[in-house]
Every structure is written in C-alpha cells, then in structure tokens.
C-alpha cells in the first residue's frame, strides 16, 4: 500500500492496492533513544462489484424484461430506482421487471443494482438502461362495404424503415403484398377481411384487421307488358330488395 500524508504521527492513513495481503510497520522512539517496533498484518478483501447486465430494448406492447444482475465480494444485491414492479422482489438478482405506464410513455427506465452485505466495504453500483420503443399505429384506409367481385385499394402511410405484410380472407391480392398499399380483388362471398402487419424501425410490430362486407350485384327483373298499345299507359316494376 501507499502512505497518505504524514508517517511520523500516532495515526496513519494507508491507500491499499489490489494485493491480497500487506502489513503496517511502526517504530517508536522514547525519550532515552530506545527504539521499539511492531508489525500489523492486513488482509485485503476483494473489491465489491455490481454488474446490472447489458442495456436492453423492448417494445411498448411487451415491456416486461428479464433482469440478469450479478455481484462479487458481497452477500447480496438490491435493485433501486424505477417506478414499476419487480417479480418476485427487488432483492432478486434475476427478477422480472414490469415498467410503469409513466416509464412506457417516457420511453425508457434506468435501474441501479447496488450490492448489500459488503463486509465493511463501500457498496458497488451499476446501471442498466431499458429502452421502451413504441409500436406502429396502424390506420388502414379503404372501402369496407363494396360490391362482390370488385377491385379495391387499401393503404397506410409509407414510413421510412417500416416493413409491411398484407393478407386477405375472401379475396386475392393483386401484385405485391409487402408495400404500404394493397390492391385486392374480392370474391363473391358476403364478407371478408384484410389484415396488415407493420414492423417499425425499432423492430416492434402491430397488426390491424379490417372487416369487409361484399354486396351482391343487383339483378333486377322487370314485370309489365312487353307489347303495350300505342298511346296506352303501362306499369313496370322490379322486386323490392
């Protein structure tokens, strides 16, 4: 170790190194000039270290994270900070953490792992930052009540870095299904649906399904005379549907 300050008084400050052991030697001289000495052995405890694990990213719709803390030189640890909840508790190093609604809205949470049972040494601390990314906000535009066997376009805003995947029930997509728009030929059934799964540049995805009603094309049948007399009045009608 290294002596800090004076070495000629009745007290001494020592800055110990990382060695496993050391000693302090004191020599005392009395008024007659006699010299006595004493050695005090010292054993250095290993450093107390907290490791909160690597920073993490989650999506807002699945925000629960698995913590993976570990400690050295101490008997335990405790998770601090955060307004969410720990399961089973914040003294479990591998607890599961559920962010609060405030943390989800703000987009991040910072947790601190602090060692406990430090054998007289200062506690170790480490921080893990959890980034909470938003999911896509999907709003499909397009016709939901339409004629059977018709062709209709559906669309969402085109966002840089986003990917798209369309699927339909009761119809068929014309061309590609991986853009921000889809062109659909609907069948003759009375109903169907179109679904979009969108993934944003954070890797978070969301899906929306739009139900569609297909109306049968009317086929009116006339009733009335087909050979009326000249200058006569004839009534024609079709069934009420």
Coordinates of C-alpha atoms in Angstrom, one line a residue:
X1 CA 0.0 0.0 0.0
X2 CA 0.9 3.7 0.0
X3 CA 1.0 6.0 3.0
X4 CA -1.2 9.1 2.5
X5 CA 0.0 12.1 4.4
X6 CA 2.4 12.1 7.3
X7 CA 4.1 8.9 8.5
X8 CA 5.6 10.4 11.7
X9 CA 2.5 10.7 14.0
X10 CA 0.5 8.3 16.1
X11 CA -2.0 7.7 13.3
X12 CA -1.6 6.7 9.7
X13 CA -3.7 6.7 6.5
X14 CA -2.9 3.9 4.0
X15 CA -4.2 3.5 0.5
X16 CA -4.2 -0.2 -0.1
X17 CA -3.6 -1.8 -3.5
X18 CA -5.2 -4.8 -5.1
X19 CA -2.7 -7.2 -3.4
X20 CA -4.2 -9.9 -1.2
X21 CA -2.3 -9.0 1.9
X22 CA 0.1 -6.5 3.4
X23 CA 1.3 -5.1 6.7
X24 CA 1.9 -1.9 8.7
X25 CA 5.2 -1.4 10.5
X26 CA 5.5 1.2 13.2
X27 CA 8.7 2.2 15.1
X28 CA 8.6 4.2 18.3
X29 CA 11.5 6.0 19.9
X30 CA 11.3 7.0 23.6
X31 CA 13.0 9.9 25.4
X32 CA 16.0 7.7 26.1
X33 CA 16.5 7.0 22.4
X34 CA 15.3 3.4 22.7
X35 CA 13.6 2.0 19.6
X36 CA 10.8 -0.5 19.5
X37 CA 8.8 -1.7 16.5
X38 CA 5.6 -3.6 15.8
X39 CA 4.1 -5.1 12.6
X40 CA 0.3 -5.2 12.0
X41 CA -0.7 -7.8 9.3
X42 CA -3.5 -6.8 6.9
X43 CA -5.6 -8.9 4.6
X44 CA -7.4 -7.0 1.8
X45 CA -10.9 -8.1 0.9
X46 CA -11.7 -8.4 -2.8
X47 CA -13.5 -5.4 -4.4
X48 CA -17.2 -5.2 -4.1
X49 CA -18.6 -5.2 -7.7
X50 CA -22.2 -5.0 -9.0
X51 CA -23.0 -5.9 -12.6
X52 CA -26.5 -4.9 -13.8
X53 CA -26.1 -6.6 -17.1
X54 CA -26.2 -5.1 -20.6
X55 CA -28.7 -2.4 -21.6
X56 CA -31.9 -3.7 -23.2
X57 CA -34.6 -2.7 -25.7
X58 CA -38.2 -3.8 -25.6
X59 CA -41.5 -2.9 -27.3
X60 CA -44.2 -1.0 -25.6
X61 CA -46.7 -3.8 -26.0
X62 CA -44.4 -6.4 -24.4
X63 CA -42.4 -4.3 -21.9
X64 CA -41.6 -6.9 -19.3
X65 CA -37.8 -7.5 -19.1
X66 CA -35.7 -10.3 -17.5
X67 CA -33.0 -8.8 -15.4
X68 CA -29.7 -10.6 -15.1
X69 CA -27.6 -8.9 -12.3
X70 CA -24.6 -10.5 -10.5
X71 CA -22.4 -9.4 -7.7
X72 CA -18.8 -10.1 -6.4
X73 CA -17.4 -9.6 -2.9
X74 CA -20.9 -9.1 -1.3
X75 CA -23.6 -11.3 0.0
X76 CA -26.5 -9.8 -2.0
X77 CA -27.9 -7.0 -4.0
X78 CA -30.9 -4.8 -4.4
X79 CA -32.5 -3.1 -7.5
X80 CA -33.1 0.6 -7.0
X81 CA -34.9 3.3 -9.0
X82 CA -37.8 2.7 -11.3
X83 CA -41.5 3.2 -10.7
X84 CA -42.6 -0.3 -12.0
X85 CA -42.7 -3.6 -10.2
X86 CA -40.2 -6.4 -9.6
X87 CA -41.2 -10.1 -9.6
X88 CA -40.7 -11.7 -7.1
X89 CA -39.0 -8.7 -5.4
X90 CA -36.2 -6.2 -5.9
X91 CA -33.7 -8.2 -3.9
X92 CA -33.7 -11.0 -6.5
X93 CA -30.9 -10.5 -9.0
X94 CA -32.7 -12.2 -11.9
X95 CA -36.1 -10.6 -11.2
X96 CA -38.6 -9.8 -13.9
X97 CA -39.3 -6.0 -14.2
X98 CA -42.6 -4.6 -15.4
X99 CA -42.2 -0.9 -16.3
X100 CA -44.9 1.5 -15.1
X101 CA -47.2 3.3 -17.6
X102 CA -45.2 6.5 -17.0
X103 CA -42.0 4.7 -17.9
X104 CA -43.6 3.2 -21.0
X105 CA -44.8 6.7 -22.1
X106 CA -41.4 8.3 -21.5
X107 CA -39.7 5.5 -23.5
X108 CA -37.0 4.4 -21.0
X109 CA -36.2 3.3 -17.4
X110 CA -32.9 3.3 -15.6
X111 CA -32.4 0.7 -12.9
X112 CA -29.5 0.6 -10.4
X113 CA -28.1 -2.6 -8.9
X114 CA -26.5 -2.0 -5.5
X115 CA -24.6 -4.6 -3.5
X116 CA -25.6 -5.5 0.1
X117 CA -23.6 -7.3 2.8
X118 CA -20.4 -5.5 1.8
X119 CA -18.3 -6.7 4.7
X120 CA -17.5 -3.1 5.6
X121 CA -16.5 -2.0 2.1
X122 CA -18.3 0.6 0.1
X123 CA -21.2 -0.8 -1.9
X124 CA -20.8 -1.5 -5.6
X125 CA -23.3 0.0 -8.1
X126 CA -24.1 -0.5 -11.7
X127 CA -26.8 0.8 -14.0
X128 CA -28.9 -0.8 -16.7
X129 CA -31.0 1.3 -19.2
X130 CA -34.1 -0.2 -20.6
X131 CA -35.3 1.5 -23.8
X132 CA -39.1 1.1 -24.5
X133 CA -39.9 1.6 -28.1
X134 CA -43.4 2.4 -29.5
X135 CA -45.3 0.0 -31.7
X136 CA -46.7 1.1 -35.1
X137 CA -50.0 3.0 -35.0
X138 CA -51.9 1.4 -37.9
X139 CA -54.9 3.0 -39.6
X140 CA -55.9 1.3 -42.8
X141 CA -57.8 3.4 -45.3
X142 CA -60.1 1.8 -47.9
X143 CA -63.7 0.8 -48.6
X144 CA -65.4 -1.7 -46.2
X145 CA -68.8 -2.0 -47.9
X146 CA -68.4 -2.8 -51.6
X147 CA -69.7 -4.9 -54.5
X148 CA -68.9 -8.6 -54.8
X149 CA -66.1 -9.4 -57.3
X150 CA -64.9 -5.7 -57.2
X151 CA -61.3 -4.4 -57.1
X152 CA -60.4 -2.0 -54.2
X153 CA -57.2 -0.3 -53.0
X154 CA -56.2 -0.2 -49.3
X155 CA -53.3 1.9 -47.9
X156 CA -51.5 3.2 -44.8
X157 CA -48.9 6.0 -44.7
X158 CA -45.5 5.0 -46.0
X159 CA -42.9 5.4 -43.2
X160 CA -39.1 5.1 -43.7
X161 CA -37.6 2.0 -42.2
X162 CA -41.0 0.2 -41.8
X163 CA -41.9 -3.1 -43.4
X164 CA -45.4 -4.2 -44.4
X165 CA -47.2 -7.5 -44.9
X166 CA -50.8 -7.7 -46.2
X167 CA -53.1 -10.8 -46.1
X168 CA -56.8 -11.2 -47.1
X169 CA -59.6 -13.5 -46.4
X170 CA -62.3 -13.8 -49.1
X171 CA -60.3 -12.2 -51.9
X172 CA -56.9 -12.1 -53.5
X173 CA -54.1 -9.5 -53.5
X174 CA -53.0 -8.3 -56.9
X175 CA -49.3 -7.8 -57.2
X176 CA -47.1 -7.5 -54.1
X177 CA -48.2 -7.7 -50.5
X178 CA -45.2 -6.0 -48.9
X179 CA -45.8 -2.4 -49.5
X180 CA -47.8 0.4 -47.9
X181 CA -50.7 -0.3 -50.3
X182 CA -52.6 -3.4 -51.4
X183 CA -54.9 -3.9 -54.4
X184 CA -57.5 -6.6 -53.7
X185 CA -59.9 -8.4 -55.9
X186 CA -62.8 -9.5 -53.7
X187 CA -64.8 -12.7 -54.3
X188 CA -68.5 -13.4 -54.3
X189 CA -68.8 -14.2 -50.6
X190 CA -70.8 -11.9 -48.3
X191 CA -67.9 -11.0 -46.1
X192 CA -64.1 -11.0 -45.9
X193 CA -61.2 -9.2 -44.2
X194 CA -57.9 -7.6 -44.9
X195 CA -55.0 -7.7 -42.3
X196 CA -51.8 -5.6 -42.2
X197 CA -48.8 -6.4 -40.0
X198 CA -46.4 -3.5 -39.8
X199 CA -43.0 -3.5 -38.3
X200 CA -41.2 -0.2 -37.5
X201 CA -37.5 0.6 -37.5
X202 CA -37.3 -0.3 -33.8
X203 CA -38.3 -3.9 -34.6
X204 CA -41.7 -3.5 -33.0
X205 CA -44.7 -4.8 -34.8
X206 CA -48.5 -4.4 -34.7
X207 CA -51.4 -5.8 -36.7
X208 CA -54.8 -4.4 -37.8
X209 CA -57.7 -6.3 -39.4
X210 CA -60.4 -4.5 -41.3
X211 CA -63.7 -6.5 -41.9
X212 CA -65.2 -6.1 -45.3
X213 CA -68.8 -6.6 -46.5
X214 CA -69.4 -7.7 -50.1
X215 CA -72.8 -6.8 -51.5
X216 CA -74.2 -8.9 -54.3
X217 CA -74.6 -7.1 -57.6
X218 CA -78.3 -6.4 -58.1
X219 CA -80.0 -8.3 -60.9
X220 CA -83.4 -6.5 -61.4
X221 CA -86.2 -8.4 -63.2
X222 CA -88.9 -6.4 -64.8
X223 CA -92.6 -7.1 -64.7
X224 CA -95.0 -5.5 -67.1
X225 CA -96.3 -5.8 -70.6
X226 CA -93.8 -6.1 -73.3
X227 CA -96.2 -5.2 -76.1
X228 CA -98.3 -2.2 -74.9
X229 CA -100.8 -0.5 -77.2
X230 CA -99.9 2.8 -78.6
X231 CA -100.9 5.8 -76.5
X232 CA -101.6 3.5 -73.5
X233 CA -100.1 3.6 -70.1
X234 CA -98.3 0.5 -68.8
X235 CA -97.0 -0.1 -65.3
X236 CA -93.5 -1.6 -64.9
X237 CA -91.9 -2.7 -61.7
X238 CA -89.0 -4.6 -60.2
X239 CA -89.0 -6.5 -56.8
X240 CA -88.1 -4.6 -53.7
X241 CA -84.8 -6.0 -52.3

